[in-house]
Amino acid sequence: MRYFLECDGIQGGVEMSDVGAHDLTVNNSFSVAVLAYVGSLNNNILPRFWEKGAHFMCFMGDATNGKYRKIAIETQNSTGVGNDNGGASEFWGSTNLEVGKTYHIVGTFNGDLVGSEPSVYQGKIWINGVPESMDNIYPWPEAPNDQLASTSNSMYLMKRRTDSARCLQGRETNIYVWNRALDPDTEAPYVYKGQIPATGLVSNFDFKGASGNTATDRTGNSNGTITSLTYRRMWKVV
């Protein structure tokens, strides 16, 4: 049995106060894993799975956009220059999400990789252990504009920092965050199978035994404050 937190897509989320361990600029890279149930595909344009500072993992909820239903990692560099999007880069996967299904998602970003598509993708995504065919919109800038923007804000699940306009309508559990890019061959594909690398792990939530408005971070770095979410137990993950 798994324990999820459910968001109605209108309000609510989990906020983790910023701590030193959550500084994703230390290695100019990060990785995020989440088990997510999709309750709606179009309740807003970019529903968030996870967000830290100007960096987030989401999917496209605009049915008129060519990336509709696909997952993305968006990152921002520290200078705000270096490409035609103010230093922000988007890395899109290829799977079309479906309502009523649960997906294990791993996203990694390595700002130190040099080059551009199709030979190099700084951002990569795996769904259920299978690597996505990636598409990059606005290349990650080269040095000296290749450093991640500050992450000195709280970390969020199922919402963005500024408001509730990007809430995920669905459920999440088994969240892991690393302050490094998982190896694309030996680590990232195997998180789906429960092989969780300890090196660089800075946040971990499974919501087992959660109660009230506190979500326990199994790493001990920063517990989460739950707002307007519902606890769900699922015996079978579809």
Protein backbone atom coordinates (compact mmCIF):
# COMPACT_ATOMS: atom_id res chain seq x y z
CA MET A 1 0.00 0.00 0.00
CA ARG A 2 1.17 3.49 -0.82
CA TYR A 3 0.30 6.76 0.87
CA PHE A 4 -0.42 9.72 -1.37
CA LEU A 5 -1.32 13.36 -0.92
CA GLU A 6 -4.06 14.55 -3.26
CA CYS A 7 -4.54 18.06 -4.62
CA ASP A 8 -7.80 19.28 -6.16
CA GLY A 9 -5.92 21.43 -8.67
CA ILE A 10 -7.36 24.63 -7.23
CA GLN A 11 -5.29 25.18 -4.12
CA GLY A 12 -2.92 23.43 -1.78
CA GLY A 13 0.51 21.85 -1.84
CA VAL A 14 3.52 21.01 0.30
CA GLU A 15 6.16 23.59 1.21
CA MET A 16 9.63 22.77 2.56
CA SER A 17 11.54 25.69 4.06
CA ASP A 18 14.88 26.42 2.44
CA VAL A 19 17.90 24.83 4.13
CA GLY A 20 21.53 24.58 3.13
CA ALA A 21 21.15 20.98 1.97
CA HIS A 22 18.62 22.15 -0.63
CA ASP A 23 21.14 24.37 -2.45
CA LEU A 24 21.04 22.92 -5.96
CA THR A 25 23.72 25.30 -7.22
CA VAL A 26 26.43 23.49 -5.26
CA ASN A 27 26.88 20.94 -8.06
CA ASN A 28 25.14 22.97 -10.77
CA SER A 29 22.75 20.05 -11.14
CA PHE A 30 19.79 18.24 -9.59
CA SER A 31 17.52 15.22 -9.89
CA VAL A 32 13.90 14.69 -8.87
CA ALA A 33 11.83 11.52 -8.67
CA VAL A 34 8.10 11.34 -8.00
CA LEU A 35 5.27 8.84 -8.24
CA ALA A 36 2.31 10.84 -9.56
CA TYR A 37 -1.30 10.08 -10.33
CA VAL A 38 -2.77 12.35 -13.02
CA GLY A 39 -6.30 13.54 -12.23
CA SER A 40 -6.62 16.15 -14.98
CA LEU A 41 -4.62 17.15 -18.04
CA ASN A 42 -5.82 20.69 -18.53
CA ASN A 43 -6.79 22.40 -15.28
CA ASN A 44 -3.97 24.92 -15.94
CA ILE A 45 -1.15 25.52 -18.40
CA LEU A 46 1.82 24.06 -16.45
CA PRO A 47 0.79 21.94 -13.45
CA ARG A 48 3.75 21.45 -11.12
CA PHE A 49 5.09 18.17 -9.86
CA TRP A 50 7.97 19.93 -8.09
CA GLU A 51 9.51 23.41 -7.89
CA LYS A 52 12.62 24.96 -6.30
CA GLY A 53 13.40 28.58 -7.07
CA ALA A 54 13.22 29.13 -10.84
CA HIS A 55 13.56 25.39 -11.55
CA PHE A 56 10.61 23.03 -11.84
CA MET A 57 9.19 19.82 -13.27
CA CYS A 58 5.71 20.01 -14.79
CA PHE A 59 3.61 18.95 -17.76
CA MET A 60 1.91 20.91 -20.51
CA GLY A 61 -1.77 21.48 -19.78
CA ASP A 62 -2.57 23.70 -22.77
CA ALA A 63 -4.38 21.61 -25.38
CA THR A 64 -3.42 24.09 -28.13
CA ASN A 65 0.31 23.63 -27.46
CA GLY A 66 2.29 21.01 -29.36
CA LYS A 67 3.75 19.75 -26.06
CA TYR A 68 0.31 19.07 -24.57
CA ARG A 69 0.37 16.17 -22.06
CA LYS A 70 4.18 15.92 -22.11
CA ILE A 71 6.49 16.35 -19.11
CA ALA A 72 9.19 19.02 -18.92
CA ILE A 73 12.08 20.20 -16.78
CA GLU A 74 12.55 23.97 -16.90
CA THR A 75 15.69 25.62 -15.55
CA GLN A 76 16.99 29.16 -15.27
CA ASN A 77 20.59 30.31 -15.34
CA SER A 78 22.08 32.85 -12.94
CA THR A 79 22.76 35.67 -15.41
CA GLY A 80 19.46 35.86 -17.27
CA VAL A 81 21.25 35.91 -20.62
CA GLY A 82 22.78 33.40 -23.02
CA ASN A 83 19.74 32.37 -25.06
CA ASP A 84 16.59 33.94 -26.49
CA ASN A 85 14.54 33.14 -23.39
CA GLY A 86 16.36 35.15 -20.76
CA GLY A 87 18.62 32.25 -19.84
CA ALA A 88 15.74 29.82 -19.20
CA SER A 89 15.77 26.41 -20.90
CA GLU A 90 13.04 23.81 -21.39
CA PHE A 91 13.61 20.08 -21.78
CA TRP A 92 10.54 18.14 -22.93
CA GLY A 93 9.86 14.42 -22.89
CA SER A 94 7.85 12.45 -25.42
CA THR A 95 5.16 10.45 -23.57
CA ASN A 96 1.57 11.71 -23.67
CA LEU A 97 0.16 11.46 -20.14
CA GLU A 98 -3.32 10.03 -19.60
CA VAL A 99 -5.92 10.83 -16.96
CA GLY A 100 -6.39 8.15 -14.32
CA LYS A 101 -2.90 6.69 -14.63
CA THR A 102 0.06 6.73 -12.26
CA TYR A 103 3.56 7.46 -13.53
CA HIS A 104 6.97 7.10 -11.94
CA ILE A 105 8.93 10.11 -13.16
CA VAL A 106 12.63 10.85 -12.83
CA GLY A 107 14.05 14.13 -14.10
CA THR A 108 17.72 15.11 -14.06
CA PHE A 109 19.58 18.26 -15.02
CA ASN A 110 23.33 18.75 -15.41
CA GLY A 111 24.34 22.33 -16.16
CA ASP A 112 27.98 21.36 -16.66
CA LEU A 113 27.31 19.35 -19.80
CA VAL A 114 28.56 21.24 -22.84
CA GLY A 115 26.74 21.09 -26.16
CA SER A 116 23.22 21.17 -27.52
CA GLU A 117 20.63 18.87 -29.03
CA PRO A 118 20.58 16.29 -30.43
CA SER A 119 24.00 15.22 -29.15
CA VAL A 120 23.65 16.67 -25.65
CA TYR A 121 20.61 17.17 -23.42
CA GLN A 122 21.39 18.75 -20.07
CA GLY A 123 17.86 17.80 -18.98
CA LYS A 124 16.67 14.19 -19.17
CA ILE A 125 13.48 12.39 -18.14
CA TRP A 126 12.57 8.75 -17.46
CA ILE A 127 9.01 7.43 -17.12
CA ASN A 128 8.60 4.07 -15.41
CA GLY A 129 12.32 3.48 -15.84
CA VAL A 130 12.34 4.14 -19.60
CA PRO A 131 14.26 7.13 -20.99
CA GLU A 132 12.20 9.69 -22.87
CA SER A 133 13.08 10.99 -26.31
CA MET A 134 13.97 14.56 -25.42
CA ASP A 135 13.38 17.88 -27.12
CA ASN A 136 15.12 21.07 -26.01
CA ILE A 137 13.52 24.50 -26.40
CA TYR A 138 15.98 27.36 -25.77
CA PRO A 139 19.42 25.72 -25.37
CA TRP A 140 21.24 25.80 -22.05
CA PRO A 141 23.81 28.62 -22.35
CA GLU A 142 27.52 28.01 -22.45
CA ALA A 143 30.04 29.48 -19.97
CA PRO A 144 30.02 31.96 -18.35
CA ASN A 145 26.21 31.79 -18.41
CA ASP A 146 25.94 28.08 -17.57
CA GLN A 147 25.36 28.24 -13.82
CA LEU A 148 22.00 27.56 -12.18
CA ALA A 149 20.09 30.49 -10.75
CA SER A 150 19.86 30.70 -6.97
CA THR A 151 17.60 28.17 -5.28
CA SER A 152 17.28 30.14 -2.03
CA ASN A 153 13.48 29.76 -1.91
CA SER A 154 11.30 27.11 -0.33
CA MET A 155 10.78 23.84 -2.18
CA TYR A 156 7.25 22.97 -3.30
CA LEU A 157 5.24 19.93 -4.33
CA MET A 158 2.12 20.18 -6.50
CA LYS A 159 2.18 23.99 -6.69
CA ARG A 160 4.37 26.95 -7.55
CA ARG A 161 5.80 29.41 -5.05
CA THR A 162 3.91 32.56 -6.01
CA ASP A 163 0.29 31.36 -6.10
CA SER A 164 -2.09 28.43 -6.70
CA ALA A 165 -2.47 28.99 -10.45
CA ARG A 166 -0.15 26.04 -11.27
CA CYS A 167 -1.47 23.39 -8.88
CA LEU A 168 -1.41 19.76 -9.96
CA GLN A 169 -4.80 18.07 -9.98
CA GLY A 170 -3.75 14.63 -8.88
CA ARG A 171 -1.70 12.77 -6.25
CA GLU A 172 1.97 12.39 -5.36
CA THR A 173 4.18 10.22 -3.20
CA ASN A 174 7.69 8.72 -3.06
CA ILE A 175 9.38 12.04 -3.76
CA TYR A 176 13.17 12.11 -3.87
CA VAL A 177 15.41 15.10 -4.57
CA TRP A 178 19.17 15.01 -5.12
CA ASN A 179 21.62 17.92 -5.38
CA ARG A 180 23.33 16.25 -8.32
CA ALA A 181 22.43 14.67 -11.64
CA LEU A 182 21.91 10.93 -11.34
CA ASP A 183 23.96 8.87 -13.74
CA PRO A 184 21.78 8.28 -16.84
CA ASP A 185 22.99 4.70 -17.27
CA THR A 186 23.60 3.27 -13.80
CA GLU A 187 21.25 5.24 -11.50
CA ALA A 188 18.31 7.15 -12.99
CA PRO A 189 16.61 4.17 -14.74
CA TYR A 190 16.73 2.07 -11.56
CA VAL A 191 15.02 4.47 -9.15
CA TYR A 192 11.80 3.06 -10.61
CA LYS A 193 12.83 -0.34 -9.23
CA GLY A 194 13.44 1.08 -5.76
CA GLN A 195 17.19 1.47 -6.06
CA ILE A 196 17.64 4.87 -4.39
CA PRO A 197 21.16 6.37 -4.50
CA ALA A 198 22.14 7.83 -1.12
CA THR A 199 24.79 10.21 -2.41
CA GLY A 200 23.39 13.70 -2.75
CA LEU A 201 19.90 12.77 -1.51
CA VAL A 202 18.55 15.91 0.19
CA SER A 203 14.79 15.29 0.39
CA ASN A 204 12.54 12.21 0.64
CA PHE A 205 8.80 11.98 1.31
CA ASP A 206 6.63 8.86 1.33
CA PHE A 207 3.82 10.26 3.58
CA LYS A 208 3.65 7.08 5.65
CA GLY A 209 2.22 7.94 9.03
CA ALA A 210 1.63 11.52 7.98
CA SER A 211 -0.97 13.41 9.98
CA GLY A 212 -2.14 16.95 10.40
CA ASN A 213 -0.20 19.45 8.32
CA THR A 214 3.30 17.99 8.65
CA ALA A 215 5.01 15.74 6.10
CA THR A 216 8.15 14.06 7.43
CA ASP A 217 11.31 14.36 5.36
CA ARG A 218 13.01 10.98 5.74
CA THR A 219 16.42 12.64 5.21
CA GLY A 220 15.80 14.88 8.22
CA ASN A 221 16.68 18.04 6.30
CA SER A 222 13.36 19.90 6.13
CA ASN A 223 9.87 18.64 6.92
CA GLY A 224 7.03 19.83 4.72
CA THR A 225 4.02 21.93 5.63
CA ILE A 226 0.85 20.54 4.04
CA THR A 227 -1.89 22.94 2.98
CA SER A 228 -5.36 21.96 1.69
CA LEU A 229 -4.42 18.43 0.61
CA THR A 230 -6.17 15.11 1.25
CA TYR A 231 -4.50 11.89 2.41
CA ARG A 232 -5.14 8.87 0.20
CA ARG A 233 -4.11 5.23 0.53
CA MET A 234 -3.88 3.18 -2.64
CA TRP A 235 -3.60 -0.60 -2.53
CA LYS A 236 -3.17 -0.83 -6.28
CA VAL A 237 -1.34 1.72 -8.37
CA VAL A 238 -2.75 1.98 -11.90
